[in-house]
Amino acid sequence: MADQLLLGSIADTPSPIPIVQESPQEGYTREMLAVEVAANPALAPYVECFPWHIPRYFRMREAQLKAFRFLSQGHDQVLLEGETGVGKSLIGIVWLSVLRKLHGYKRIFYVVPNLAQAKQIAKRFSDMVFVLEGRESHDCLYYPDQKPAWKANEIPCAILRSCGHRVDQATGKTLEEGAVPCPYYAHKYAAKQYEGIVVTTYAFYLIMRLFKSEKGVWEDHDAVVLDEVHNITPLVRNVLSYDITDWHLERAIEVVEKVDESVSVSLKKFLVVFKKIVSRNKPPFTKIVLEDDEIKKLIKALEAIDTSPLESKKNELEKMASQAEGGREALNEVQNLLFNLWRYIQSLRYAIPKEENDEIKHMALNYVFSYFVSEPIPEEEYGGRGPKVINRLTIQSHHVRPLIRKKVLLSRTLAMSATIGDRTVFGYISGIDFPQYLFLESGFPAENTRIYMPSDTPSLAYSVRSDREPAKSLESIVKECKLFNAEGIRVLVLVGSHQELDKFLFYSSPDKENLDVITYSRGRSSNSPRSDAMLGTMPKTPKEAVELFRGGKGMVLLGTEQNFSEGIDLPDGLAQVVITLRPGYPDPNSPESKFENRKFGKNGAFAIHQWLVKIRIKQARGRTERDGKIKSVTICYDQRFKGLVYYALPEKLRTSYISGKTFADCCLDARAFLKK
Ligand code: SF4
């Protein structure tokens, strides 16, 4: 049997190890691997640590065996690209278990983008992992009369220093003898005692690696699996980005002026500079990238804030924070300000290019943009905090490559994703350029899928599309959805914006095509009574919409590419068709695009955006397929997909790529294919 490993550095090296000859569709039993293990003892711990005891893993799949053969060669840092369905999470769990077995490692982590994914891992490997959750998952016990209890991230925990529930992270004892342990600190302590694999989110892992306040969980870390690693750059950027609003500043000032006048005076001065820079001579509702001079003024005003007098006022602050009514929320703002002040200054400094006479020269690594509204903003904005924010400043971290290399990667790291794509681009933006690379093909049969690129659809680029677009295109997609639905075929439709989503609903309404659509409202309203009537009946969040659809409700699941191209699975025929309207290129006028054009040049920025679009195409395709037993199709609508889709496909699926047919014919062909 030809070994199909695509190994970065040893691709053509013939294996000296006898390889099992059988390749059963369902994989290998332990007994079937005995011969290979005898010849290759390095593989033995992988076979031993394989979770044979979990019914769904009663056999080792071909792709998993290939991964273990590779990992057993002792590579410390590996980039693994495995198609949907190869069982990557199991590979990661087994790899960590082997390291623990061989080296006695106790501080081993499996990192995922969000808590829902962490819980999925825990569900599959319940006796092998511990899910480490952040403050937002735990009730705070400090305010016993508060019902429902506030979460540990909603209270000024650092100011409430004498809270008796606090659990000492070295001893596990509460500060006050006999007190009920704080759920958050008790959980952290339990994670520290756990000797297996700790599963957590990128955000928590990064906070733990970067910030002193959380470092106490572990002194150091031994090995890490980074799952869905194609997302690492935006995830790290988000953790290191900050929003400052006048509403929050004013709340903090209200408290501070009660305890120290000098600090409140400097905060008020900063507030004046802040408001002037954010809103003077700037249009409302528009994100404006700040000029270097404006950033320098902000830094100067922030540097003038000396919070040290508050050190001696901690008892007063704690007393105020202990009053549930009014104290808790305002003190939380003070706490954030105290902790983040130096981070604001640091991040702002990195938003200015280093100049000729600076010791270290570099271009700006972050960017700063402001945004203000001149009227109350919708309740749902800003995390449901209501119409309070008028001026907002965002310090957006961007160049995180060195930080990922220094703080996220460990000497033993397995970075995994279904969609790495161009490794040069990925390595450039993420800093993950391990020489050891492994590609795993799924057993997905090419004959069970089709990918269509219609010939007669328009380009929906702002610069070239007609005034009737994208409405006209959305109307024709609605009509085709109706034909799919008539044959009992459910469809996932991915659009690029909420305006497009509203337009799709308009054409789907009962007095138009009358489609059975499920989407999410987020409490929004559109400009159309027809769309509003439909939005009013929809669940609020994308997650709720997916759950309803998975439960059998609706024939079309509709969402933006941003919300739906990742993190949802609709395999086993839950949806057999994905129609994706247009590639998700960033808005050329957004602060991010402007910054990237300046930093990477137009060609460099374009290469990064192309990479991102290809990743999203692959992710969108992966939503409907798992093991390939049920047929599925993907239709890429916009002409800008041409030239991207084909090259985004794994080689064996390129035979499933169909172009040269009209959109209507593609859909007709898809219906015939799915019905066969
Ligand atoms: S330590 Fe005390 S104040 Fe902090 S989250 Fe726990 S119970 Fe609340």
XYZ file of C-alpha atoms and ligand atoms in Angstrom:
684
model
C 0.000 0.000 0.000
C 1.440 3.319 -0.980
C 1.941 5.584 1.966
C 0.164 8.756 0.981
C 1.620 11.002 3.633
C 2.529 14.371 2.279
C 5.386 15.131 4.590
C 7.071 18.500 4.478
C 10.600 17.302 4.939
C 10.598 13.581 4.303
C 8.018 13.272 1.568
C 10.072 10.963 -0.616
C 11.785 8.909 2.041
C 10.694 5.264 1.721
C 9.468 3.904 5.031
C 11.773 1.199 6.429
C 8.939 0.025 8.665
C 6.573 -2.744 7.589
C 3.161 -1.198 7.223
C -0.068 -3.098 7.767
C -1.391 -4.248 4.452
C -5.071 -4.149 5.240
C -6.975 -0.939 4.750
C -10.473 -1.691 5.982
C -12.949 1.064 5.489
C -13.759 1.205 9.184
C -10.088 1.283 10.234
C -7.830 -0.917 12.324
C -8.359 -2.816 15.541
C -5.588 -3.031 18.104
C -4.834 -6.593 17.050
C -4.455 -5.603 13.411
C -1.716 -3.149 14.394
C 0.363 -5.653 16.373
C 2.762 -6.479 13.519
C 3.526 -2.858 12.745
C 3.966 -2.017 16.426
C 6.431 -4.883 16.818
C 8.495 -3.479 13.965
C 8.099 0.154 15.042
C 8.103 0.356 18.853
C 7.776 4.172 18.681
C 4.207 3.622 17.512
C 3.342 1.517 20.565
C 2.410 4.413 22.929
C 0.067 5.817 20.278
C -1.717 2.491 20.070
C -1.784 2.231 23.864
C -3.132 5.758 24.347
C -5.762 5.390 21.635
C -9.183 5.546 23.360
C -10.313 2.049 22.340
C -12.649 2.079 25.335
C -14.839 4.808 23.793
C -17.406 3.050 21.583
C -17.205 5.527 18.674
C -13.419 5.024 18.497
C -13.400 1.254 18.423
C -11.128 1.360 15.350
C -8.212 3.550 14.327
C -8.835 5.229 10.997
C -6.358 5.136 8.145
C -5.657 8.882 8.382
C -5.150 8.651 12.138
C -2.659 5.825 11.755
C -0.758 7.915 9.221
C -0.657 10.810 11.663
C 0.630 8.577 14.477
C 3.331 7.100 12.246
C 4.486 10.623 11.539
C 4.259 11.924 15.100
C 6.007 8.826 16.458
C 9.147 9.959 14.629
C 9.532 12.454 17.468
C 8.748 15.772 15.769
C 8.212 18.457 18.396
C 6.417 21.107 16.378
C 4.068 19.947 13.666
C 1.554 21.681 11.439
C -1.203 19.213 10.611
C -3.757 19.934 7.906
C -6.474 17.312 7.945
C -9.645 17.394 5.920
C -13.019 17.332 7.629
C -13.741 13.863 8.894
C -10.190 12.563 9.481
C -10.622 12.780 13.260
C -8.138 15.534 14.088
C -9.284 16.092 17.646
C -8.630 12.451 18.448
C -5.136 12.760 16.959
C -4.463 15.776 19.193
C -5.786 14.059 22.312
C -3.736 10.916 21.670
C -0.572 12.961 20.955
C -0.894 14.784 24.289
C -1.614 11.519 26.110
C 1.520 9.981 24.617
C 3.648 12.937 25.746
C 2.245 12.604 29.230
C 2.973 8.888 29.242
C 6.512 9.221 27.873
C 7.653 12.365 29.685
C 5.333 12.614 32.671
C 3.990 15.969 31.444
C 1.274 17.402 33.637
C 0.667 20.789 32.063
C -0.751 19.892 28.702
C -3.380 21.876 26.851
C -5.819 21.441 24.035
C -6.865 24.886 22.802
C -9.983 25.652 20.744
C -11.610 28.887 19.510
C -14.651 28.849 21.796
C -16.242 27.221 24.799
C -18.839 25.328 22.748
C -16.007 23.539 20.942
C -14.239 22.864 24.258
C -17.412 21.233 25.546
C -17.709 19.120 22.416
C -14.203 17.777 23.056
C -15.164 17.075 26.662
C -18.259 15.205 25.527
C -16.218 12.943 23.277
C -13.320 12.321 25.669
C -15.078 12.788 28.987
C -12.673 10.702 31.075
C -9.533 12.163 29.499
C -9.950 15.936 29.711
C -10.831 18.825 32.008
C -12.497 21.896 30.500
C -10.998 25.071 31.955
C -13.538 27.871 31.683
C -13.162 31.599 32.206
C -14.807 33.902 34.733
C -17.896 34.307 32.564
C -18.898 30.687 33.305
C -18.901 31.024 37.089
C -21.167 32.733 39.596
C -19.708 35.214 42.041
C -20.712 34.523 45.663
C -19.802 37.937 47.027
C -23.295 39.415 46.660
C -25.527 36.719 48.245
C -28.759 38.644 47.696
C -28.187 39.084 44.002
C -30.563 36.830 42.012
C -29.582 35.627 39.504
C -25.988 35.820 40.662
C -23.547 37.986 38.746
C -20.818 36.175 36.901
C -17.235 36.406 38.121
C -16.326 38.641 35.159
C -19.100 41.115 35.979
C -17.788 42.160 39.349
C -14.644 44.049 40.446
C -13.010 40.929 41.853
C -9.530 42.470 42.105
C -10.907 45.329 44.212
C -12.837 42.947 46.483
C -9.563 41.696 47.930
C -10.955 40.533 51.246
C -13.618 38.271 49.732
C -13.628 35.235 52.043
C -14.636 32.881 49.214
C -11.353 33.426 47.358
C -9.410 30.182 46.961
C -5.665 30.282 47.452
C -4.177 28.819 44.281
C -1.261 27.235 46.120
C -3.192 25.519 48.929
C -6.782 25.268 47.702
C -8.025 26.837 50.960
C -10.523 29.675 51.151
C -9.394 33.022 52.535
C -12.008 32.722 55.260
C -12.043 29.376 56.995
C -15.236 27.453 56.328
C -16.437 29.814 53.574
C -18.000 28.332 50.452
C -15.188 28.299 47.856
C -15.503 30.793 44.996
C -16.639 28.671 42.003
C -14.190 30.353 39.630
C -11.099 30.057 41.818
C -12.053 26.556 42.969
C -12.394 25.563 39.309
C -8.973 27.017 38.480
C -7.446 25.203 41.405
C -9.072 21.919 40.346
C -7.703 22.373 36.822
C -4.248 22.843 38.266
C -4.547 19.590 40.215
C -5.811 17.686 37.181
C -3.197 15.442 35.654
C -4.784 14.901 32.264
C -5.422 17.182 29.323
C -6.824 20.634 30.026
C -9.084 21.932 27.263
C -9.563 25.664 27.069
C -10.198 28.549 24.681
C -7.564 30.595 22.867
C -8.681 33.655 24.836
C -8.177 32.015 28.228
C -4.957 30.280 27.188
C -3.521 33.561 25.959
C -4.569 35.488 29.044
C -2.949 32.767 31.131
C 0.273 32.986 29.107
C 0.420 36.769 29.015
C -1.034 38.326 32.091
C 0.344 38.021 35.580
C -3.108 37.977 37.157
C -3.882 34.589 35.592
C -0.386 33.114 35.344
C -0.674 31.593 38.798
C -2.695 28.718 37.332
C 0.493 27.026 36.152
C 4.084 28.073 36.350
C 4.786 26.861 32.849
C 3.307 24.696 30.152
C 4.671 21.508 28.590
C 2.784 20.861 25.372
C -0.138 22.295 23.475
C -2.487 21.349 20.667
C -3.815 24.389 18.811
C -7.028 23.372 17.079
C -8.633 25.377 14.228
C -5.290 27.124 14.060
C -6.127 28.964 10.819
C -8.064 31.323 13.121
C -5.224 32.007 15.514
C -4.310 35.462 14.219
C -7.747 37.117 14.588
C -8.280 35.349 17.915
C -5.030 36.707 19.333
C -5.691 40.158 17.864
C -9.058 40.272 19.589
C -7.642 39.427 22.998
C -5.121 42.249 22.639
C -7.494 44.902 21.344
C -9.186 47.476 23.514
C -12.291 49.595 23.334
C -12.497 52.850 25.259
C -15.823 54.651 25.445
C -16.810 57.931 27.041
C -19.694 56.204 28.825
C -17.315 53.846 30.628
C -14.829 56.628 31.360
C -17.532 58.817 32.868
C -18.710 55.975 35.083
C -15.156 55.425 36.339
C -14.685 59.157 36.984
C -17.898 59.292 39.048
C -16.375 56.760 41.451
C -12.816 58.012 41.460
C -13.754 61.593 42.283
C -15.302 60.348 45.517
C -11.971 58.971 46.710
C -9.229 61.041 45.072
C -9.511 64.381 43.385
C -6.116 64.434 41.667
C -6.785 61.168 39.804
C -10.257 62.286 38.779
C -8.893 65.602 37.446
C -6.397 63.804 35.189
C -9.115 61.388 34.034
C -11.383 64.310 33.163
C -8.597 65.938 31.156
C -8.129 62.708 29.248
C -11.885 62.554 28.632
C -11.821 66.017 27.051
C -8.948 65.042 24.714
C -10.676 61.738 23.948
C -14.005 63.333 22.983
C -12.310 65.964 20.881
C -10.305 63.414 18.919
C -13.132 60.938 18.454
C -15.892 63.249 17.329
C -14.699 66.716 16.356
C -14.934 67.292 12.597
C -15.681 63.634 11.986
C -18.816 62.159 10.418
C -21.011 60.027 12.705
C -21.434 56.261 12.203
C -18.121 56.054 10.342
C -14.997 54.295 11.507
C -12.130 56.729 11.076
C -8.480 55.708 11.353
C -6.679 58.137 13.638
C -3.710 60.182 12.479
C -0.345 59.751 14.205
C -0.683 63.202 15.783
C -4.011 62.293 17.318
C -2.586 59.072 18.737
C 0.331 60.992 20.232
C -2.104 63.378 21.941
C -3.995 60.430 23.402
C -0.778 58.872 24.699
C 0.237 62.160 26.301
C -3.127 62.513 28.034
C -3.034 58.887 29.222
C 0.526 59.201 30.501
C -0.583 62.165 32.600
C -2.947 59.925 34.574
C -1.237 58.879 37.768
C -3.328 56.234 39.500
C -0.862 55.603 42.337
C -2.858 57.694 44.882
C -5.602 55.063 44.539
C -3.241 52.462 46.036
C -3.784 53.960 49.478
C -7.554 54.170 48.879
C -8.117 50.477 48.257
C -10.236 50.016 51.359
C -12.555 52.840 50.334
C -12.852 51.423 46.836
C -13.605 47.988 48.243
C -16.280 49.412 50.507
C -17.934 51.067 47.531
C -17.657 47.907 45.431
C -19.297 45.866 48.162
C -22.520 47.834 47.719
C -24.416 45.845 45.148
C -26.576 48.790 44.113
C -24.563 51.040 41.828
C -21.180 50.150 43.353
C -20.467 46.937 41.544
C -20.840 48.135 37.966
C -19.027 51.438 38.387
C -16.191 49.817 40.325
C -15.841 47.303 37.529
C -15.117 50.228 35.210
C -12.518 51.547 37.650
C -10.920 48.118 37.865
C -10.724 47.839 34.072
C -9.226 51.282 33.813
C -6.592 50.585 36.458
C -5.568 47.296 34.887
C -5.681 48.417 31.300
C -4.132 51.861 31.472
C -0.581 50.772 30.682
C -1.913 48.367 28.045
C -3.694 51.252 26.303
C -0.489 53.262 26.310
C 1.617 50.349 25.062
C -0.839 49.470 22.293
C -1.137 53.094 21.210
C 2.648 53.384 21.021
C 2.711 50.424 18.653
C 0.168 52.183 16.471
C 2.739 54.816 15.521
C 5.585 53.918 13.177
C 9.005 54.078 14.774
C 10.906 56.881 13.208
C 14.416 57.310 11.881
C 15.948 58.378 15.166
C 14.354 55.570 17.172
C 16.586 52.709 18.142
C 14.282 50.051 16.739
C 12.576 51.007 13.511
C 9.332 49.440 12.407
C 6.077 50.303 10.748
C 2.943 50.724 12.836
C 1.955 47.342 14.260
C -1.515 48.284 15.502
C -4.100 50.728 14.286
C -6.587 52.927 16.055
C -9.968 53.998 14.856
C -12.760 56.011 16.337
C -16.487 55.896 15.913
C -19.224 58.048 17.315
C -22.982 58.092 17.171
C -25.024 61.232 17.495
C -28.223 59.535 18.560
C -29.182 56.632 20.838
C -27.959 53.337 19.491
C -29.977 50.101 19.394
C -30.355 48.085 22.558
C -28.651 45.066 21.016
C -25.452 46.925 20.185
C -22.497 46.794 22.526
C -23.467 43.512 24.124
C -26.938 44.643 25.127
C -25.611 47.435 27.334
C -28.102 49.804 25.828
C -27.974 53.257 24.301
C -25.182 54.632 26.432
C -22.095 54.875 24.261
C -21.624 57.996 22.242
C -17.887 58.018 21.517
C -15.815 54.911 21.043
C -12.148 54.378 20.381
C -10.767 51.005 19.344
C -7.107 50.139 19.614
C -6.835 47.175 17.296
C -3.868 44.925 17.650
C -2.690 43.603 14.277
C 0.916 42.443 14.020
C 0.749 39.517 16.446
C 3.157 37.151 14.709
C 6.085 37.686 17.128
C 3.783 37.357 20.103
C 2.330 34.078 18.836
C 5.830 32.711 18.346
C 7.014 33.826 21.744
C 3.982 33.299 23.932
C 1.565 30.883 22.286
C 3.842 28.257 20.771
C 5.571 25.829 23.094
C 8.579 23.659 22.339
C 6.032 20.879 21.783
C 3.163 22.158 19.698
C 0.754 20.438 17.360
C -1.070 23.060 15.293
C -4.079 21.625 13.444
C -6.735 22.771 11.009
C -8.860 21.509 8.156
C -7.919 24.602 6.182
C -4.357 25.876 6.271
C -4.244 26.611 2.550
C -1.156 28.479 1.355
C 1.404 27.797 4.070
C 3.551 30.770 3.109
C 0.704 33.207 3.728
C -0.411 31.386 6.864
C 3.158 31.366 8.213
C 3.589 35.026 7.367
C 0.581 36.241 9.311
C 0.647 33.737 12.168
C 4.352 33.075 12.677
C 3.644 29.332 12.557
C 6.060 28.113 9.915
C 7.055 24.736 11.300
C 9.151 22.733 8.848
C 7.237 19.593 9.784
C 3.964 19.554 7.894
C 1.522 16.721 7.482
C -1.497 16.621 5.208
C -4.240 14.080 5.828
C -6.848 13.309 3.232
C -10.270 12.243 4.364
C -11.833 9.178 2.862
C -14.459 11.473 1.365
C -15.408 10.011 -2.023
C -15.147 12.642 -4.771
C -18.126 11.094 -6.534
C -20.376 12.102 -3.623
C -19.869 15.814 -3.985
C -20.053 18.513 -6.634
C -18.805 22.066 -6.588
C -20.434 24.385 -9.104
C -19.098 27.615 -10.551
C -21.888 29.021 -12.763
C -21.002 30.835 -15.981
C -23.729 33.492 -16.143
C -23.733 35.011 -12.664
C -22.394 38.550 -12.129
C -19.479 39.824 -10.103
C -20.967 41.470 -7.035
C -17.943 43.697 -6.389
C -19.124 47.185 -5.384
C -17.107 48.778 -8.143
C -18.625 46.824 -11.044
C -22.056 45.558 -10.087
C -25.234 47.107 -11.454
C -27.679 49.118 -9.341
C -30.035 46.152 -9.274
C -27.487 44.001 -7.489
C -27.285 42.132 -5.215
C -31.117 42.156 -5.085
C -31.499 40.493 -8.474
C -29.058 37.720 -7.581
C -30.706 37.117 -4.226
C -34.090 36.836 -5.902
C -32.815 34.161 -8.274
C -31.181 32.258 -5.390
C -34.493 32.331 -3.497
C -36.242 30.871 -6.550
C -33.706 28.053 -6.846
C -33.983 27.327 -3.116
C -37.687 26.880 -3.631
C -37.033 24.268 -6.322
C -34.565 22.421 -4.078
C -37.057 22.503 -1.208
C -39.818 21.182 -3.456
C -37.731 18.020 -3.801
C -37.178 17.806 -0.051
C -33.604 19.130 -0.246
C -32.579 21.557 2.500
C -30.218 24.419 1.724
C -27.669 26.492 3.642
C -27.397 30.010 2.149
C -24.401 32.172 3.067
C -24.588 35.893 2.341
C -22.055 38.628 2.992
C -23.974 41.164 5.071
C -27.118 41.718 7.087
C -28.536 43.907 4.315
C -28.245 40.947 1.945
C -29.822 38.723 4.565
C -32.791 41.123 4.838
C -33.139 41.226 1.066
C -33.199 37.434 0.887
C -35.957 37.422 3.512
C -37.887 39.978 1.482
C -37.997 37.648 -1.534
C -38.743 34.655 0.710
C -41.752 36.278 2.389
C -45.212 34.628 2.161
C -46.451 37.008 -0.528
C -43.321 36.443 -2.617
C -41.745 32.962 -2.894
C -42.954 31.806 0.520
C -39.808 29.953 1.578
C -39.521 28.185 4.911
C -36.421 30.062 6.116
C -34.648 29.944 9.463
C -32.284 32.755 10.328
C -31.502 34.947 13.355
C -32.701 38.429 14.170
C -30.180 39.730 16.731
C -33.020 42.076 17.632
C -32.459 44.010 14.386
C -34.980 45.546 12.103
C -34.543 46.174 8.391
C -35.967 48.844 6.116
C -38.645 46.532 4.816
C -41.897 45.623 6.629
C -41.868 42.282 4.786
C -38.388 41.381 6.060
C -39.229 42.733 9.513
C -42.305 40.549 9.729
C -40.108 37.517 9.081
C -37.270 38.680 11.337
C -39.789 39.070 14.151
C -40.481 35.329 14.097
C -36.820 34.282 14.075
C -34.624 33.257 17.007
C -32.193 35.907 18.185
C -28.824 34.272 17.794
C -27.142 32.333 14.982
C -26.588 29.463 17.407
C -30.305 29.215 18.194
C -31.105 29.310 14.473
C -28.719 26.415 13.799
C -30.184 24.383 16.647
C -33.706 24.865 15.282
C -32.599 23.874 11.796
C -30.740 20.843 13.097
C -33.913 19.921 14.955
C -35.741 19.746 11.618
C -37.321 23.192 11.451
C -37.136 25.116 8.168
C -35.955 24.183 4.699
C -33.407 26.982 4.238
C -30.873 28.069 6.834
C -29.759 31.620 6.116
C -26.847 33.515 7.634
C -23.843 35.644 6.949
C -20.627 33.945 5.976
C -19.030 35.398 9.074
C -21.554 33.711 11.373
C -22.085 30.462 9.550
C -19.093 29.434 7.480
C -17.383 28.060 10.591
C -18.375 26.303 13.743
C -21.627 24.767 12.524
C -22.031 21.239 11.291
C -24.936 20.106 9.165
C -23.810 16.649 8.071
C -25.866 13.533 7.367
C -28.219 15.303 4.978
C -29.270 18.051 7.420
C -28.461 20.345 4.506
C -27.241 18.938 1.213
C -26.718 22.212 -0.609
C -24.567 25.208 0.279
C -25.058 28.340 -1.810
C -22.505 31.001 -1.067
C -23.322 34.402 -2.521
C -19.986 36.175 -2.709
C -16.413 35.963 -1.437
C -15.964 37.699 1.893
C -13.398 40.299 0.891
C -13.094 42.962 3.561
C -14.677 46.340 2.926
C -11.934 48.367 1.164
C -12.896 51.392 3.264
C -12.653 49.605 6.604
C -9.841 50.613 8.973
C -8.428 47.097 8.685
C -8.190 47.213 4.875
C -6.620 50.647 4.925
C -4.072 49.548 7.502
C -3.234 46.339 5.629
C -2.824 48.154 2.322
C -0.397 50.515 3.968
C 1.479 47.787 5.816
C 1.689 45.016 3.224
C 1.230 47.025 0.026
C -1.770 46.408 -2.219
C -0.403 43.136 -3.597
C 0.529 41.769 -0.193
C -2.859 42.662 1.279
C -4.589 41.138 -1.748
C -2.661 37.858 -1.297
C -3.780 37.691 2.337
C -7.407 38.385 1.415
C -7.297 35.727 -1.329
C -5.983 33.237 1.209
C -8.795 34.127 3.591
C -11.460 33.735 0.911
C -10.122 30.296 -0.043
C -10.153 29.238 3.604
C -13.776 30.336 3.894
C -14.780 28.444 0.763
C -13.272 25.285 2.220
C -14.934 25.907 5.557
C -18.303 26.519 3.910
C -18.018 23.242 1.994
C -17.132 21.396 5.173
C -20.431 22.412 6.841
C -22.467 19.756 5.082
C -20.091 16.845 4.821
C -18.541 14.630 7.404
C -17.906 11.092 6.238
C -19.080 11.505 2.655
C -21.766 8.861 2.887
C -24.455 11.364 1.938
C -24.140 13.462 -1.192
C -23.747 17.212 -0.952
C -23.091 20.124 -3.312
C -21.678 23.633 -3.043
C -22.632 26.426 -5.435
C -20.361 29.473 -5.513
C -22.399 32.289 -7.049
C -20.272 35.406 -7.596
C -17.918 35.397 -10.610
C -15.077 36.464 -8.320
C -15.032 32.894 -7.024
C -13.757 31.813 -10.427
C -10.104 30.908 -10.237
C -10.287 30.677 -6.459
C -12.608 27.759 -5.874
C -10.805 25.243 -8.057
C -7.449 25.911 -6.408
C -8.991 25.909 -2.945
C -10.103 22.309 -3.467
C -8.000 19.346 -2.449
C -6.609 17.718 -5.552
C -8.834 14.672 -5.469
C -11.986 16.839 -5.372
C -11.024 18.819 -8.458
C -12.770 16.206 -10.573
C -15.979 17.253 -8.789
C -15.626 20.880 -9.911
C -18.203 21.830 -12.542
C -18.095 25.086 -14.496
C -19.496 26.294 -17.801
C -23.175 25.842 -16.906
C -25.642 28.621 -16.149
C -26.740 29.088 -12.542
C -30.137 27.538 -13.324
C -28.460 24.561 -15.015
C -26.045 24.101 -12.127
C -29.024 23.896 -9.759
C -30.867 21.539 -12.099
C -27.807 19.311 -12.337
C -27.387 19.428 -8.544
C -30.978 18.305 -7.979
C -30.559 15.403 -10.385
C -27.237 14.460 -8.733
C -28.639 14.574 -5.197
C -31.715 12.600 -6.161
C -29.805 9.858 -7.975
S -13.235 35.686 44.642
Fe -15.052 36.511 45.616
S -15.405 38.425 44.553
Fe -14.038 37.266 43.270
S -15.397 36.153 41.883
Fe -15.004 34.818 43.598
S -16.697 35.143 44.983
Fe -16.653 36.871 43.568
